[in-house]
């Protein structure tokens, strides 16, 4: 059997090693290769032109950090077998596999009651079938059913390798320096106590920097007003296309996108071997963008206006709201766009969107970030930090926006 050990040159972490044939086989699976065709930051490239990196690159980076984390824990005497290491690396490699085109947009429009986490698990189960059950332990770790809880924490917690990679990677490709974190030092400071991840006290400043960087990246990149405006614009395009399709109008789209446009697709239709999952796995950013380009000439005034303005980056304009829109204000918006486009007020409702953006830096209800002191005591970072304020850490700032289609004139 040929040696499948590979080296990949990553722009963020340098040379990454693919340590064994099972991981290589997982990487080669069509579901994983699909991540090359999905942007990590969705529509953020419309704000930060360098943000063209893929979810595949993020998954590779997170897998590399998992390998480094396990190596660090072993040096501190934490017992982790080679099988557990491979399984944890596969689990983090596949943690984002269920993401649809442009991040969460599909979850709000074309599928009903289905999250990317649901799809991720189903895709992992399908890959496990294709690889004859070799992913059983990886799936158990991913679902937090494996006896060693700390392995799951490395995948999903408030200080996991997923967050470490996306902060490093997204700050690199956007050029937003505030997002840079000392991932190497954080990993070297990790330890395990009572089956829980802890950070040695000498790493507390790196944890503080990590939390501050995450907060800044959310408001400066992930929830940037223009990025959110673009996402709301895209949601309205897909919602209008879905309404037209289910009303019998013929629209250009790929077979995979057609499956979701022309019929209701619910969670009950998904299973590891279902047609719904196969069609979902064929969807990527290219399906959506090529369809929107064609919909400029779709013959529907609303869909055409929304598509043309999106393709030419004349995105929804956003403004902060101090209070929710009243029914009278909503009616006025519908009337304004109905007159502008010559459509009904119901159709005009696709030309604007009211949206709330919110994020918190730290949650006391989730797995805490625990600091290990030299005397063996453990304290939550919210209590241990002399810099970070607990109230500020756990508060969820809320920004309410009105996004609306720009006037259809040259600006």
Tab-separated table of C-alpha atoms in Angstrom, residues 99-304:
chain	number	residue	atom	x	y	z
A	99	UNK	CA	-21.804	24.505	6.728
A	100	UNK	CA	-23.742	25.561	3.665
A	101	UNK	CA	-22.929	28.285	1.156
A	102	UNK	CA	-22.076	31.628	2.743
A	103	UNK	CA	-22.092	30.335	6.298
A	104	UNK	CA	-25.509	30.471	8.006
A	105	UNK	CA	-27.555	31.942	5.140
A	106	UNK	CA	-28.974	28.594	4.008
A	107	UNK	CA	-30.148	27.798	7.546
A	108	UNK	CA	-32.401	30.884	7.471
A	109	UNK	CA	-33.883	30.385	4.015
A	110	UNK	CA	-33.765	27.126	2.081
A	111	UNK	CA	-33.937	24.502	4.840
A	112	UNK	CA	-36.376	24.488	7.732
A	113	UNK	CA	-35.442	23.547	11.289
A	114	UNK	CA	-32.003	22.269	10.272
A	115	UNK	CA	-28.731	23.706	11.593
A	116	UNK	CA	-25.234	23.224	10.249
A	117	UNK	CA	-24.436	21.284	13.438
A	118	UNK	CA	-27.185	18.791	12.551
A	119	UNK	CA	-25.805	18.433	9.039
A	120	UNK	CA	-22.225	18.095	10.296
A	121	UNK	CA	-23.114	15.073	12.390
A	122	UNK	CA	-25.069	13.456	9.560
A	123	UNK	CA	-22.161	13.978	7.168
A	124	UNK	CA	-19.746	12.499	9.686
A	125	UNK	CA	-21.992	9.449	9.998
A	126	UNK	CA	-22.095	9.095	6.212
A	127	UNK	CA	-18.297	9.310	5.927
A	128	UNK	CA	-18.104	6.724	8.711
A	129	UNK	CA	-20.276	4.391	6.621
A	130	UNK	CA	-18.039	4.942	3.598
A	131	UNK	CA	-14.926	4.237	5.697
A	132	UNK	CA	-16.410	1.112	7.324
A	133	UNK	CA	-16.828	2.387	10.874
A	134	UNK	CA	-13.342	3.813	11.386
A	135	UNK	CA	-14.799	7.118	12.650
A	136	UNK	CA	-16.766	5.680	15.575
A	137	UNK	CA	-14.459	7.177	18.199
A	138	UNK	CA	-14.206	10.512	16.377
A	139	UNK	CA	-17.991	10.809	16.349
A	140	UNK	CA	-18.163	9.843	20.018
A	141	UNK	CA	-15.669	12.604	20.879
A	142	UNK	CA	-17.555	15.106	18.700
A	143	UNK	CA	-20.849	14.284	20.460
A	144	UNK	CA	-19.206	14.485	23.921
A	145	UNK	CA	-19.996	10.837	24.571
A	146	UNK	CA	-16.388	9.657	24.877
A	147	UNK	CA	-15.142	9.039	28.449
A	148	UNK	CA	-12.355	11.635	28.145
A	149	UNK	CA	-14.377	14.863	28.227
A	150	UNK	CA	-11.328	17.083	27.757
A	151	UNK	CA	-10.957	15.820	24.176
A	152	UNK	CA	-14.392	17.224	23.383
A	153	UNK	CA	-13.412	20.489	25.081
A	154	UNK	CA	-10.545	20.822	22.610
A	155	UNK	CA	-13.175	20.754	19.851
A	156	UNK	CA	-15.978	22.751	21.444
A	157	UNK	CA	-15.511	24.999	24.458
A	158	UNK	CA	-14.692	28.633	25.181
A	159	UNK	CA	-10.998	27.973	24.572
A	160	UNK	CA	-10.978	25.373	21.823
A	161	UNK	CA	-8.702	24.889	18.827
A	162	UNK	CA	-11.560	25.872	16.500
A	163	UNK	CA	-11.619	29.390	17.949
A	164	UNK	CA	-7.843	29.599	18.094
A	165	UNK	CA	-7.571	28.839	14.397
A	166	UNK	CA	-10.346	31.070	13.144
A	167	UNK	CA	-9.065	34.048	15.130
A	168	UNK	CA	-5.523	33.571	13.801
A	169	UNK	CA	-6.679	32.772	10.251
A	170	UNK	CA	-9.401	35.380	9.906
A	171	UNK	CA	-7.198	38.155	11.294
A	172	UNK	CA	-4.455	37.101	8.854
A	173	UNK	CA	-6.674	37.212	5.772
A	174	UNK	CA	-8.656	40.320	6.736
A	175	UNK	CA	-5.590	42.228	7.910
A	176	UNK	CA	-7.299	43.015	11.229
A	177	UNK	CA	-4.360	42.791	13.614
A	178	UNK	CA	-6.550	42.999	16.727
A	179	UNK	CA	-7.594	39.392	16.175
A	180	UNK	CA	-4.132	37.871	16.481
A	181	UNK	CA	-3.763	35.478	19.401
A	182	UNK	CA	-0.797	33.591	20.834
A	183	UNK	CA	-2.127	30.149	19.912
A	184	UNK	CA	1.244	28.417	20.364
A	185	UNK	CA	1.633	29.727	23.907
A	186	UNK	CA	-1.986	28.946	24.788
A	187	UNK	CA	-1.514	25.346	23.679
A	188	UNK	CA	1.693	24.978	25.694
A	189	UNK	CA	-0.115	26.222	28.804
A	190	UNK	CA	-2.901	23.621	28.583
A	191	UNK	CA	-3.223	20.864	31.173
A	192	UNK	CA	-5.947	18.518	32.455
A	193	UNK	CA	-7.422	18.286	35.941
A	194	UNK	CA	-10.360	16.021	36.845
A	195	UNK	CA	-10.957	15.338	33.126
A	196	UNK	CA	-11.273	19.048	32.348
A	197	UNK	CA	-8.995	21.354	30.412
A	198	UNK	CA	-7.204	23.973	32.487
A	199	UNK	CA	-4.665	26.667	31.664
A	200	UNK	CA	-1.579	27.062	33.812
A	201	UNK	CA	-1.585	30.396	35.641
A	202	UNK	CA	1.440	31.693	33.739
A	203	UNK	CA	-0.759	31.600	30.630
A	204	UNK	CA	-3.455	33.857	32.080
A	205	UNK	CA	-2.366	36.901	30.066
A	206	UNK	CA	-2.617	34.913	26.847
A	207	UNK	CA	-6.152	33.892	27.804
A	208	UNK	CA	-7.059	37.521	28.485
A	209	UNK	CA	-5.645	38.534	25.095
A	210	UNK	CA	-7.602	35.685	23.465
A	211	UNK	CA	-10.915	36.888	24.922
A	212	UNK	CA	-10.280	40.516	23.999
A	213	UNK	CA	-9.281	39.495	20.462
A	214	UNK	CA	-12.456	37.456	20.085
A	215	UNK	CA	-14.626	40.371	21.177
A	216	UNK	CA	-12.894	42.775	18.801
A	217	UNK	CA	-13.084	40.358	15.863
A	218	UNK	CA	-16.804	39.854	16.327
A	219	UNK	CA	-17.657	43.514	16.090
A	220	UNK	CA	-14.927	44.474	13.636
A	221	UNK	CA	-15.243	41.503	11.253
A	222	UNK	CA	-17.944	38.883	11.904
A	223	UNK	CA	-20.678	41.406	12.762
A	224	UNK	CA	-19.382	44.300	10.657
A	225	UNK	CA	-22.419	46.296	9.561
A	226	UNK	CA	-21.702	45.921	5.851
A	227	UNK	CA	-21.106	42.169	6.158
A	228	UNK	CA	-24.413	41.762	7.984
A	229	UNK	CA	-26.117	43.977	5.381
A	230	UNK	CA	-24.792	41.736	2.603
A	231	UNK	CA	-26.046	38.635	4.415
A	232	UNK	CA	-29.508	40.134	4.911
A	233	UNK	CA	-29.521	41.134	1.224
A	234	UNK	CA	-28.663	37.565	0.208
A	235	UNK	CA	-31.327	36.114	2.494
A	236	UNK	CA	-33.954	38.312	0.848
A	237	UNK	CA	-32.806	37.218	-2.628
A	238	UNK	CA	-33.079	33.544	-1.758
A	239	UNK	CA	-36.405	34.049	0.015
A	240	UNK	CA	-37.879	35.793	-3.026
A	241	UNK	CA	-36.496	33.121	-5.357
A	242	UNK	CA	-38.017	30.416	-3.152
A	243	UNK	CA	-41.428	32.111	-3.228
A	244	UNK	CA	-41.325	32.398	-7.017
A	245	UNK	CA	-40.105	28.829	-7.490
A	246	UNK	CA	-42.812	27.349	-5.294
A	247	UNK	CA	-45.326	29.461	-7.180
A	248	UNK	CA	-44.356	27.684	-10.386
A	249	UNK	CA	-41.936	30.184	-11.966
A	250	UNK	CA	-39.009	28.648	-13.812
A	251	UNK	CA	-35.695	29.978	-12.490
A	252	UNK	CA	-32.146	29.169	-13.527
A	253	UNK	CA	-30.301	27.188	-10.860
A	254	UNK	CA	-28.129	24.116	-10.423
A	255	UNK	CA	-29.873	20.770	-9.742
A	256	UNK	CA	-28.743	20.900	-6.099
A	257	UNK	CA	-30.098	24.420	-5.541
A	258	UNK	CA	-33.303	23.506	-7.391
A	259	UNK	CA	-33.925	20.707	-4.886
A	260	UNK	CA	-34.116	23.250	-2.049
A	261	UNK	CA	-35.839	26.065	-3.942
A	262	UNK	CA	-38.766	24.134	-5.366
A	263	UNK	CA	-39.883	22.119	-2.329
A	264	UNK	CA	-39.928	22.443	1.458
A	265	UNK	CA	-36.943	20.617	2.957
A	266	UNK	CA	-37.168	19.782	6.655
A	267	UNK	CA	-34.975	17.967	9.151
A	268	UNK	CA	-37.069	14.811	8.822
A	269	UNK	CA	-35.908	14.443	5.218
A	270	UNK	CA	-32.255	14.138	6.270
A	271	UNK	CA	-30.381	10.977	7.157
A	272	UNK	CA	-26.826	9.784	6.472
A	273	UNK	CA	-27.988	8.103	3.255
A	274	UNK	CA	-30.814	10.433	2.185
A	275	UNK	CA	-31.239	12.324	-1.079
A	276	UNK	CA	-31.556	15.556	0.934
A	277	UNK	CA	-28.067	15.103	2.379
A	278	UNK	CA	-26.610	14.234	-1.031
A	279	UNK	CA	-28.143	17.346	-2.594
A	280	UNK	CA	-26.962	19.500	0.317
A	281	UNK	CA	-23.441	18.136	-0.110
A	282	UNK	CA	-23.444	19.357	-3.713
A	283	UNK	CA	-24.257	22.935	-2.713
A	284	UNK	CA	-21.486	25.495	-2.443
A	285	UNK	CA	-20.909	29.220	-2.973
A	286	UNK	CA	-20.712	28.749	-6.748
A	287	UNK	CA	-24.302	27.473	-6.990
A	288	UNK	CA	-25.647	30.562	-5.271
A	289	UNK	CA	-23.536	33.171	-7.058
A	290	UNK	CA	-24.143	31.739	-10.538
A	291	UNK	CA	-27.887	31.655	-9.874
A	292	UNK	CA	-27.976	35.259	-8.649
A	293	UNK	CA	-26.121	36.437	-11.752
A	294	UNK	CA	-28.759	34.749	-13.911
A	295	UNK	CA	-31.648	36.085	-11.801
A	296	UNK	CA	-30.785	39.631	-12.841
A	297	UNK	CA	-32.709	38.720	-16.008
A	298	UNK	CA	-35.321	36.566	-14.284
A	299	UNK	CA	-38.235	38.789	-15.319
A	300	UNK	CA	-39.378	39.474	-11.755
A	301	UNK	CA	-38.847	43.109	-10.757
A	302	UNK	CA	-38.047	42.377	-7.118
A	303	UNK	CA	-35.694	39.449	-7.727
A	304	UNK	CA	-34.006	41.290	-10.596
